[in-house]
Structure formats: C-alpha cells, structure tokens
mmCIF file of C-alpha atoms and ligand atoms in Angstrom:
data_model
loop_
_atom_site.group_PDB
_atom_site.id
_atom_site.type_symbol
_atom_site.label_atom_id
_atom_site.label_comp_id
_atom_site.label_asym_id
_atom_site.label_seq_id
_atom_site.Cartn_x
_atom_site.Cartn_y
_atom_site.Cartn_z
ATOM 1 C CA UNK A 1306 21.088 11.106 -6.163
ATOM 2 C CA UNK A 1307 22.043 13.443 -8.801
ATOM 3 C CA UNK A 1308 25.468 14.866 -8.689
ATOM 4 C CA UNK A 1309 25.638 18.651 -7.584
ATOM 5 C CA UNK A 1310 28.506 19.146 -9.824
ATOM 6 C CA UNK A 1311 28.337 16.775 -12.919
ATOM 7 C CA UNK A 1312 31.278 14.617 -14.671
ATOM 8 C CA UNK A 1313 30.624 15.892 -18.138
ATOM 9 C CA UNK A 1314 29.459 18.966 -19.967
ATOM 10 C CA UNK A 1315 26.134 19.242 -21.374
ATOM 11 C CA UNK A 1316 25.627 18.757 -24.839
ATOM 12 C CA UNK A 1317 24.771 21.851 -27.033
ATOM 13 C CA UNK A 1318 20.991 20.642 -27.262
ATOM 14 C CA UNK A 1319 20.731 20.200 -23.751
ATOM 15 C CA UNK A 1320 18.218 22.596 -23.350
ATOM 16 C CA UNK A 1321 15.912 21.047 -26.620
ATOM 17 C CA UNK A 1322 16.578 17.753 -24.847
ATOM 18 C CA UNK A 1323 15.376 18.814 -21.424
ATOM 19 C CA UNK A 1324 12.288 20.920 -23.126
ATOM 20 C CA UNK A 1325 10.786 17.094 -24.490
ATOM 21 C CA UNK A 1326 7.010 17.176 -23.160
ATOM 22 C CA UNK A 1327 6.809 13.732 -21.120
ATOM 23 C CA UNK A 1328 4.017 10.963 -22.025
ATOM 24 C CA UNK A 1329 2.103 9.259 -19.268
ATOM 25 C CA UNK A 1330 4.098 5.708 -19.352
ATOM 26 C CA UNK A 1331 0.848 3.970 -18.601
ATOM 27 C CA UNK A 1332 -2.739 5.708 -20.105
ATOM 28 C CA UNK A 1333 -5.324 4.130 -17.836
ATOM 29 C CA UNK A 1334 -8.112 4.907 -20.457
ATOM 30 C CA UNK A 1335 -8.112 1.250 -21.268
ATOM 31 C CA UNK A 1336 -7.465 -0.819 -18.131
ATOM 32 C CA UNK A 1337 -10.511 -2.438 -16.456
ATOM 33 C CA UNK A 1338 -12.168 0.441 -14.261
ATOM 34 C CA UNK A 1339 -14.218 -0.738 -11.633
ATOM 35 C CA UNK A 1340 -17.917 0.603 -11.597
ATOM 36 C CA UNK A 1341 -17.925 2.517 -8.573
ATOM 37 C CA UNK A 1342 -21.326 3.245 -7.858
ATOM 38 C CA UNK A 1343 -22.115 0.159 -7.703
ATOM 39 C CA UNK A 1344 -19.376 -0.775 -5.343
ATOM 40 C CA UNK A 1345 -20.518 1.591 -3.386
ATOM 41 C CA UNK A 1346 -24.907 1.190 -3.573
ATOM 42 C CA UNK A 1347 -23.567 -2.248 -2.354
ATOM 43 C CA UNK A 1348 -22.687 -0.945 1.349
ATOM 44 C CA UNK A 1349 -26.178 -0.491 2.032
ATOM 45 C CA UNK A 1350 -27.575 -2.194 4.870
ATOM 46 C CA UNK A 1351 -24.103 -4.020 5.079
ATOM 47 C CA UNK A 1352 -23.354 -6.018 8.408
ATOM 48 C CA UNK A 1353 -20.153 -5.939 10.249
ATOM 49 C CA UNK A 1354 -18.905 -9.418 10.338
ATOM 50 C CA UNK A 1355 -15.310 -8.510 12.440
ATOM 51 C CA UNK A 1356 -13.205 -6.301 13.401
ATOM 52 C CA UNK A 1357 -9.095 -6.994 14.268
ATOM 53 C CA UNK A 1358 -7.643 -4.253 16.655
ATOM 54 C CA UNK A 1359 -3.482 -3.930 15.249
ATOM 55 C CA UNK A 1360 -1.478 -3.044 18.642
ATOM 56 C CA UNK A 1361 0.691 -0.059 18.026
ATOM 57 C CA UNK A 1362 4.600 -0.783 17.461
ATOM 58 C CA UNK A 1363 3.036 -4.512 15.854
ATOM 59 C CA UNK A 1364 0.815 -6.030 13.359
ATOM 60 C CA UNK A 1365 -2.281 -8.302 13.180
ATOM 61 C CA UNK A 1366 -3.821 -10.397 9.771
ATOM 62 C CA UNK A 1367 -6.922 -10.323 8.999
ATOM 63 C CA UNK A 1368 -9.020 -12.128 6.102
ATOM 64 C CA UNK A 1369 -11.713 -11.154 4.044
ATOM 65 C CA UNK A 1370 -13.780 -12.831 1.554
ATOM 66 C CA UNK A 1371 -14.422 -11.919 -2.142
ATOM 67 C CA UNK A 1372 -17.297 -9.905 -2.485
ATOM 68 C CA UNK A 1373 -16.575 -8.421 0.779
ATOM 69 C CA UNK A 1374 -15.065 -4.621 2.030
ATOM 70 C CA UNK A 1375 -12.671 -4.001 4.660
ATOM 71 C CA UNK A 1376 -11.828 -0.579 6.252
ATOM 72 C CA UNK A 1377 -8.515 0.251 8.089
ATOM 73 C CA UNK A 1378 -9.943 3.358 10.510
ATOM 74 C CA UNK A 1379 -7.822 5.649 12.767
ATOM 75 C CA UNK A 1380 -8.538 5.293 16.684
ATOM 76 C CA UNK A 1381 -6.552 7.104 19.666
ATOM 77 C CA UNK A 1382 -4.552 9.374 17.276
ATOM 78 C CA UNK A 1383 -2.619 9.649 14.144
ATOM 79 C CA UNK A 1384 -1.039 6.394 12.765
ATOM 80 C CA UNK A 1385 0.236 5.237 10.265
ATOM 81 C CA UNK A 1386 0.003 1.079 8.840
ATOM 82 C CA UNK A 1387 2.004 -0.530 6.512
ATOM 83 C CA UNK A 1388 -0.724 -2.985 4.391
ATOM 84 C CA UNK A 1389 0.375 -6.008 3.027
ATOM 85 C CA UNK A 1390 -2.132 -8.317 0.735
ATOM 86 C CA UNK A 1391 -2.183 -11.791 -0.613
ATOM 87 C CA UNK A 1392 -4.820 -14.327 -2.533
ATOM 88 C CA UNK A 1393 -5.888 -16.139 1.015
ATOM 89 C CA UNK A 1394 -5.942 -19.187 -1.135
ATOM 90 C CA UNK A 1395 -2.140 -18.744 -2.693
ATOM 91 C CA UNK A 1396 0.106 -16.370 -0.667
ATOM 92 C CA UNK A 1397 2.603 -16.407 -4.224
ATOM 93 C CA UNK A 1398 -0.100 -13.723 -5.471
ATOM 94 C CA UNK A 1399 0.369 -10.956 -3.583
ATOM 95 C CA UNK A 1400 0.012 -7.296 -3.857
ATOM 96 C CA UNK A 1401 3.034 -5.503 -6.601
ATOM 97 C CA UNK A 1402 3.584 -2.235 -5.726
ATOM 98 C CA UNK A 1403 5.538 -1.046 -8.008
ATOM 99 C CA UNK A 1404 3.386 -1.740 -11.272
ATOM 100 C CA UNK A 1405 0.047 -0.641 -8.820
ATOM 101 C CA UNK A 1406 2.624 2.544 -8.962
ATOM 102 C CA UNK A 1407 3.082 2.542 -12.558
ATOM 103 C CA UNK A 1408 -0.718 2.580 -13.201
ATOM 104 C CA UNK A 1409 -2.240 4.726 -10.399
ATOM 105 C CA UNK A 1410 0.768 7.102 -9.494
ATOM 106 C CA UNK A 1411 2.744 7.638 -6.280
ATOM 107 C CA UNK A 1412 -0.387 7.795 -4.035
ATOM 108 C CA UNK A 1413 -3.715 6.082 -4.125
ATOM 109 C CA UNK A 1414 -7.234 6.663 -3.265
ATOM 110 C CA UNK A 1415 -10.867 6.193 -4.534
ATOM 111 C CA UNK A 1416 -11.672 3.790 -7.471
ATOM 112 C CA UNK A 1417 -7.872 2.860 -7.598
ATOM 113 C CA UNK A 1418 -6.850 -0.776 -7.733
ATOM 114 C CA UNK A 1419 -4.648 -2.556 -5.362
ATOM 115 C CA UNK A 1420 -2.926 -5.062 -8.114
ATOM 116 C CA UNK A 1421 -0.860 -8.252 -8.116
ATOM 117 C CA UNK A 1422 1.979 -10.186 -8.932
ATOM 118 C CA UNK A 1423 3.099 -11.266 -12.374
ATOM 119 C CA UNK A 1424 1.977 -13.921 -13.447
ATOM 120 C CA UNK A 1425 -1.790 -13.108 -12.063
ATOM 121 C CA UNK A 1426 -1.868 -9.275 -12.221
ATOM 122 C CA UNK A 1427 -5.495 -8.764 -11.601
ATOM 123 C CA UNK A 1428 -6.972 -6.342 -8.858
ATOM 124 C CA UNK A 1429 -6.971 -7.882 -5.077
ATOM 125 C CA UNK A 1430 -8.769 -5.008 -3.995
ATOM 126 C CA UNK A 1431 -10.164 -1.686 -4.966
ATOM 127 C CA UNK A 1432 -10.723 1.555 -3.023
ATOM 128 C CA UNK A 1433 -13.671 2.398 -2.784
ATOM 129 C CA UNK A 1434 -13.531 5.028 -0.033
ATOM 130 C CA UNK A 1435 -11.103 7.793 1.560
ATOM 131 C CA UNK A 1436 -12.060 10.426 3.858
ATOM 132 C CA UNK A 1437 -8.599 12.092 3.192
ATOM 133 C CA UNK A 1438 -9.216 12.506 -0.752
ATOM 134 C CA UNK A 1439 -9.653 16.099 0.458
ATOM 135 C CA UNK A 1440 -5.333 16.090 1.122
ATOM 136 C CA UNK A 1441 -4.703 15.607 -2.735
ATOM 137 C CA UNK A 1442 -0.921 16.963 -2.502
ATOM 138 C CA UNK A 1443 0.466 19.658 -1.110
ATOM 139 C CA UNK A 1444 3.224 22.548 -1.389
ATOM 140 C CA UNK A 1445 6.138 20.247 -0.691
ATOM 141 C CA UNK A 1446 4.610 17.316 -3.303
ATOM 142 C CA UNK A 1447 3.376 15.486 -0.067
ATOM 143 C CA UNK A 1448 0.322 12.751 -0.069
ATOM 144 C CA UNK A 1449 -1.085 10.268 1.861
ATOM 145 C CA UNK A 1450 -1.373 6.370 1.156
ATOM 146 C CA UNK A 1451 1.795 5.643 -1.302
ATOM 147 C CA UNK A 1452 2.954 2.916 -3.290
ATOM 148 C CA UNK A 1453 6.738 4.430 -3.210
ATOM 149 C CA UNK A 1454 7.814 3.702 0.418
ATOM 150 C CA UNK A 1455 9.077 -0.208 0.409
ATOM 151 C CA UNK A 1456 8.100 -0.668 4.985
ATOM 152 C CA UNK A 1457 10.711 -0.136 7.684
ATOM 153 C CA UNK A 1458 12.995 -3.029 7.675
ATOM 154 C CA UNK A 1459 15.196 -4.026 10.470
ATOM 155 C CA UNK A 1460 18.270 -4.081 7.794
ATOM 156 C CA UNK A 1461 18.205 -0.505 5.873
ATOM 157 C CA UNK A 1462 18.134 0.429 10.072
ATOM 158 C CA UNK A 1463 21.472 -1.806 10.543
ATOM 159 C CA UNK A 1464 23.190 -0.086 7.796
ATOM 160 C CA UNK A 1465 22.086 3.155 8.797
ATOM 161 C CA UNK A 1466 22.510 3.319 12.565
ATOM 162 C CA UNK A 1467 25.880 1.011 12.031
ATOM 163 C CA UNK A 1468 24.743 -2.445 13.737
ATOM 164 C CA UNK A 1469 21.752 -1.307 15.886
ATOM 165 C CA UNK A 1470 18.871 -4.180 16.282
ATOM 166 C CA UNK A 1471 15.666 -3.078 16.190
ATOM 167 C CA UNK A 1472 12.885 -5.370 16.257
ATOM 168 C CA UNK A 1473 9.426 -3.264 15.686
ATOM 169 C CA UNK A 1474 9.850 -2.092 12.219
ATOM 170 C CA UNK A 1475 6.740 -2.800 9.857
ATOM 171 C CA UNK A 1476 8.551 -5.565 8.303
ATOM 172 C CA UNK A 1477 9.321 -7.628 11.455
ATOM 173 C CA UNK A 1478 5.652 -6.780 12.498
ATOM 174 C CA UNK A 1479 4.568 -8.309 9.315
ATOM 175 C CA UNK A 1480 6.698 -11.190 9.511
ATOM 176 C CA UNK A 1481 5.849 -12.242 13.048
ATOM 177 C CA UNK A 1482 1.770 -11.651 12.299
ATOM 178 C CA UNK A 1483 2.020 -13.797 8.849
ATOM 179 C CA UNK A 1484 4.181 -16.548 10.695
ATOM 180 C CA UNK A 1485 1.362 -16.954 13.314
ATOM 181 C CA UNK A 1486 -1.268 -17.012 10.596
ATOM 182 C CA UNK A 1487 0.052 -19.604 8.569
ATOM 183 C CA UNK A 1488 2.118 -21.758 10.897
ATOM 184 C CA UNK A 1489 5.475 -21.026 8.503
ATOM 185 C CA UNK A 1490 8.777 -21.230 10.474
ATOM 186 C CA UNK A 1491 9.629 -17.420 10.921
ATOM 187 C CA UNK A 1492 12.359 -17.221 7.912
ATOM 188 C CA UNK A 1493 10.016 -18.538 5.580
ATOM 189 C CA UNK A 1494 7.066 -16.140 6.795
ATOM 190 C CA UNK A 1495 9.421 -13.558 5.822
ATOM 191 C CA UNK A 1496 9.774 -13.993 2.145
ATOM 192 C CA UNK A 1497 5.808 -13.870 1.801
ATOM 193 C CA UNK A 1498 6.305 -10.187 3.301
ATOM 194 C CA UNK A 1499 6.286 -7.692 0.455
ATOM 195 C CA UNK A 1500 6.197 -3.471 -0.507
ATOM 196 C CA UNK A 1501 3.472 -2.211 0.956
ATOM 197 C CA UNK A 1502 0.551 0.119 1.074
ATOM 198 C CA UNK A 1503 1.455 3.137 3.372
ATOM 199 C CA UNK A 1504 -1.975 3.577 4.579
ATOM 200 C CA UNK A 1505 -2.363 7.154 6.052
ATOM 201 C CA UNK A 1506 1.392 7.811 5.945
ATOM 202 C CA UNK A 1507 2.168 11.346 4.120
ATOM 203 C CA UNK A 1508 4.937 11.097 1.591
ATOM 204 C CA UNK A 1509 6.452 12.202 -1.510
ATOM 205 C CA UNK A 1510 10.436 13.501 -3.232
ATOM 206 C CA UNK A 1511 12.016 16.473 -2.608
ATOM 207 C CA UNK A 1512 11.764 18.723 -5.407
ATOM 208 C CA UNK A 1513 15.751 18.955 -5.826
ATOM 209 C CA UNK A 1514 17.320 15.879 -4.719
ATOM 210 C CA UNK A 1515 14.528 13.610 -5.504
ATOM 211 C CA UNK A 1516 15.014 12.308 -1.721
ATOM 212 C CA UNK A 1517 12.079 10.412 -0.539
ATOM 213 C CA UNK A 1518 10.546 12.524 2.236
ATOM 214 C CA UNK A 1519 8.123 11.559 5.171
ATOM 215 C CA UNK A 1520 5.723 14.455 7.016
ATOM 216 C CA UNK A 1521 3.213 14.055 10.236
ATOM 217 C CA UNK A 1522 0.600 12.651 8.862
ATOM 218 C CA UNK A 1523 -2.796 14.480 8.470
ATOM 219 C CA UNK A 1524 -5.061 11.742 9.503
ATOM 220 C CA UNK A 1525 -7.397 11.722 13.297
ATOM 221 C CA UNK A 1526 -9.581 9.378 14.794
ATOM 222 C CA UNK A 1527 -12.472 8.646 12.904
ATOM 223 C CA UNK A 1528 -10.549 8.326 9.344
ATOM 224 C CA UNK A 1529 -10.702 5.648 7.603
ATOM 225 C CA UNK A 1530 -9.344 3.847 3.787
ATOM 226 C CA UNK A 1531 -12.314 0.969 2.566
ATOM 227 C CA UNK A 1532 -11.687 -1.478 -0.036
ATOM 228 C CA UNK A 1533 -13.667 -4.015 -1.647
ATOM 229 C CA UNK A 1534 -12.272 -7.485 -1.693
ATOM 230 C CA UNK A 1535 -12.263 -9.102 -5.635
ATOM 231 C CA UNK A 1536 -10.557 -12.178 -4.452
ATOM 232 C CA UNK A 1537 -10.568 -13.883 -1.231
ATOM 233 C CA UNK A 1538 -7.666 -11.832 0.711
ATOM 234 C CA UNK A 1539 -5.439 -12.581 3.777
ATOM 235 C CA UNK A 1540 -4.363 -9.013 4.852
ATOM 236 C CA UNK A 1541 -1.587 -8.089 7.467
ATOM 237 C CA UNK A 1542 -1.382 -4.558 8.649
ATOM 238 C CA UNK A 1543 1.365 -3.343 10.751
ATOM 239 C CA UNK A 1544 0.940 -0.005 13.123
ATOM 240 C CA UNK A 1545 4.003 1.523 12.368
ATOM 241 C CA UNK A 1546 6.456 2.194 15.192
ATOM 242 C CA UNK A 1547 7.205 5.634 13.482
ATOM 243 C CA UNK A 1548 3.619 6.423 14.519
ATOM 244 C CA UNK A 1549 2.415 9.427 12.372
ATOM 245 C CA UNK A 1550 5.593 9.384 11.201
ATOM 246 C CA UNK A 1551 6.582 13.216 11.629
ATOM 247 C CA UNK A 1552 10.049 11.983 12.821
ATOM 248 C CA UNK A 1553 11.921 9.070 13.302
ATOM 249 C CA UNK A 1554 10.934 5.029 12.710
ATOM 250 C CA UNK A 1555 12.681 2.300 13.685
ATOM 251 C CA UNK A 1556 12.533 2.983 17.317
ATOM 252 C CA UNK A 1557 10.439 3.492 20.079
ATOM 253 C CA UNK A 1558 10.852 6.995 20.810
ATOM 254 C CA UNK A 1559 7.363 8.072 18.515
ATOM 255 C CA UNK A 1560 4.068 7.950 20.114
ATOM 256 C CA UNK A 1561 2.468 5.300 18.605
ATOM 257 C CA UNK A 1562 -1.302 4.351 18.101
ATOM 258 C CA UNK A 1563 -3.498 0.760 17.298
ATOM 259 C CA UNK A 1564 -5.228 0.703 14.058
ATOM 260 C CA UNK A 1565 -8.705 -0.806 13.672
ATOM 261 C CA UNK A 1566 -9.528 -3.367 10.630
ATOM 262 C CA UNK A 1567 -13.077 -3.821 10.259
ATOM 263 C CA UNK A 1568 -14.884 -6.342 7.866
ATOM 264 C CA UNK A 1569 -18.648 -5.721 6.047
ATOM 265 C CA UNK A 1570 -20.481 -8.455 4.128
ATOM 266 C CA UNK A 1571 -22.734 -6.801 1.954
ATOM 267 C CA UNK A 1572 -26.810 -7.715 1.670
ATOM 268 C CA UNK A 1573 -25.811 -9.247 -1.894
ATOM 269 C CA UNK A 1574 -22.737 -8.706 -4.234
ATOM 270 C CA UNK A 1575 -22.494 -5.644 -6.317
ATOM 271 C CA UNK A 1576 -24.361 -6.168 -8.970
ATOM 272 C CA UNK A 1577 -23.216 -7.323 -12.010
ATOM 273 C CA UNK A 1578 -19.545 -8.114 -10.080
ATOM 274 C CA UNK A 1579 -17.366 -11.600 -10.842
ATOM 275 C CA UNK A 1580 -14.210 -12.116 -9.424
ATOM 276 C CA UNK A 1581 -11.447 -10.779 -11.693
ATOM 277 C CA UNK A 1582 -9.526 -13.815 -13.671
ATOM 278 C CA UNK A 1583 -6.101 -14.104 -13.946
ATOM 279 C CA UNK A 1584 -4.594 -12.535 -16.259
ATOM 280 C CA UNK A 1585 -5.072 -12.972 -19.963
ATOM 281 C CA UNK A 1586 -1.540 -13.560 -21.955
ATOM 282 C CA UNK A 1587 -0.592 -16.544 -22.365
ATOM 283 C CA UNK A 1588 3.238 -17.108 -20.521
ATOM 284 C CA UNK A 1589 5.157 -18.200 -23.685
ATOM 285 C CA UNK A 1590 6.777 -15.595 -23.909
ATOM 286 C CA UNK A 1591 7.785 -16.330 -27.417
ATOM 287 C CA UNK A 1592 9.120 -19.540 -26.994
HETATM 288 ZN ZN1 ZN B 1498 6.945 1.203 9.509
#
C-alpha cells in the first residue's frame, strides 16, 4: 500500500504530472468480438445434456464440449464459486486471469471472453449470459464476477492466522476435485490449479488504500452466469467456504450453499462458429 506519509517531497510539477489523462492500456476495438446474437439464437430448443451439483465448503469438475454452453446457477441461497478452466484435451492451456483482466476490466459479464495461457491465448469460453448485468458497480466500486481475486488458499490463511490449517479454501477444493478427475497424485493436481473466475462474488479496491475489498454478494436462487464453450473444456468450480462472502473465508463459520453446473447442447452450432485457433505469432521471439 501507499505510504500515508511519503519518503520524499513532491516534485514542483507534481500536480501537471498527476493531471496526465490515462489511456485504456488495451483498446478492445480490434480483438476478435464474438457475434452474440448468434450465440445466443443458438440456445433455442437446446437440450440439457447434465447437470453437476458442487457441495458447499467443496468443489466438483465438470466437462463440456466445444460448441456447447454451460451455466453455473444459484440454488438454496447466496454463494459464491471460484471457476477454474482448462483445454479438456491439454490441462497446460488454461484460463489467464490476469491478461482476461487486462482486456475486459476487473469484472466480467456478457459477450466477454474467458482467455488463455500464453502460448495459446485464444478464448475458452465466452459469456453469453448474466442475470446480474443489472449490478454494474456500485458506490463503494463493488462488482460481481472478477478477474482480480487470485481463490482462498490454505497458505495466505497460514500466514495470516499464524500457522492455522484450514482445509476448505477454494484452492484445496480445486485441487482435491482436479486430482479425482485426472488420476494426478494430489501435489501434482495442484499446480494445474490456477486464478480464478469469482463467479457471483462482489468485489472491488478501496478508493484510498487500494485494498482489495469483498461485500455480501447480491446474487439469490435462480441466478445464473452461461458461457459458450469454443474449445472442449474441463471446468472445476469450487463453492466457496466464505459463502456469499459478506465476512470471513477460510473457515467454517459462513453459511455456505451448493452451486449447480448445468450443460446444453445446442440443435446445431452457432452459425457460422469454428473453434478459435491458437494463437497467431509465431514464438521466435526474435531469435
Ligand atoms: Zn474461496
């Protein structure tokens, strides 16, 4: 954090320097978009081919193929998941946060992209519904679904409570469900978990320490995130033991909820959809 009292004067311009208008790191004007409506005219008359209940306080993977749409929903009362995603077909691609941050902002929603890792960085999935849209952000710079929260990790809780073991948080969840999905030994499961999506979890910085900040989330029963699959996808979702996360994590003292992953196959594909390629340059980096 910033220091409340500064080391060294400010300059004489300071106030010029401070005044420079910023420029949006990353104008989306020319990335890929996604045609929407199309997406979307493709959910008609789709069929429901599963559906993977996540226990509260513990994840559950799920898999979806290309072509496909998936929809984390609310049931029994506000939650909040922590989404991990990876190319079913090579878990080294999986979902980057931080450049999905870069190009969409701090929160997602409808007709963003979830992308992936260098060297592939093509869209996994996109969003292609979000009955909380309506939240947008509000008077303390709060929103739902970020890209800026990393999961709650059994570690950051050792240094912070001083030893204590805690074996719930998000990132155990996820590293027990993925471990069971693929067979891996447990330690190896765990480097295939990665930042998340914080589906329904309400979020955002402090307007004068910058301090990342966590609110009861605004979702109920009934609410739901949908994304369309553009490559074949194993997901994991964890049910986070801070439940709507108005509190505390990393414990069991928040009432905690399941979350419901459902799968649709659509009649046909979208039309006029392929399944993005990896990416275009050509790794030589100027060698
Ligand atoms: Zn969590």
């Amino acid at each position: 954090m910033k220091p409340v009292h500064p080391g060294h004067p400010a300059p004489a311009d300071a106030v010029q320097r401070k005044a420079v208008v910023p420029v949006i790191c990353y104008p989306v004007e020319t990335l890929p978009r996604p045609d929407l409506a199309v997406l979307q005219a493709a959910r008609a008359g789709w069929v429901k081919t599963g559906e993977t209940l996540v226990p509260a306080r513990d994840a559950a993977t799920f898999r979806v193929p290309a072509g496909h749409f998936f929809r984390i929903v609310s049931v029994g009362g506000p939650q909040v998941g922590d989404l991990n995603l990876w190319n079913a077909a090579d878990l080294s691609e999986r979902f980057y946060s931080g450049k999905t941050r870069a190009l969409h902002g701090t929160h997602l929603s409808t007709g963003d992209r979830m992308w992936s890792a260098f060297p592939h960085l093509r869209p996994l999935a996109t969003i292609t519904d979000d009955t909380l849209d309506w939240y947008g952000f509000d008077a303390f710079g709060g929103a739902v679904h970020d890209v800026i929260g990393t999961r709650c990790d059994p570690y950051t809780h050792n240094l912070l409570s001083h030893g204590g073991q805690y074996h719930h948080c998000c990132h155990s969840n996820l590293t027990r469900a993925v471990a069971a999905a693929t067979g891996l030994p447990l330690h190896q499961a765990e480097g295939h978990v990665h930042d998340v999506l914080n589906v329904f979890m309400c979020t955002g910085f402090t307007r004068d320490a910058g301090q990342y900040f966590m609110k009861a989330s605004p979702v109920r029963p009934g609410d739901f995130i949908e994304f369309f699959a553009e490559v074949d996808l194993l997901g994991a979702l964890s049910a986070c033991p801070g439940g709507d996360c108005s509190d505390e994590h990393s414990s069991d003292a928040a009432a905690c909820h399941p979350l419901l992953v459902e799968v649709y196959a659509p009649l046909s594909p979208p039309q006029g959809w392929a399944s993005p390629g990896r990416n275009g340059y050509d790794r030589t980096h100027g060698v």
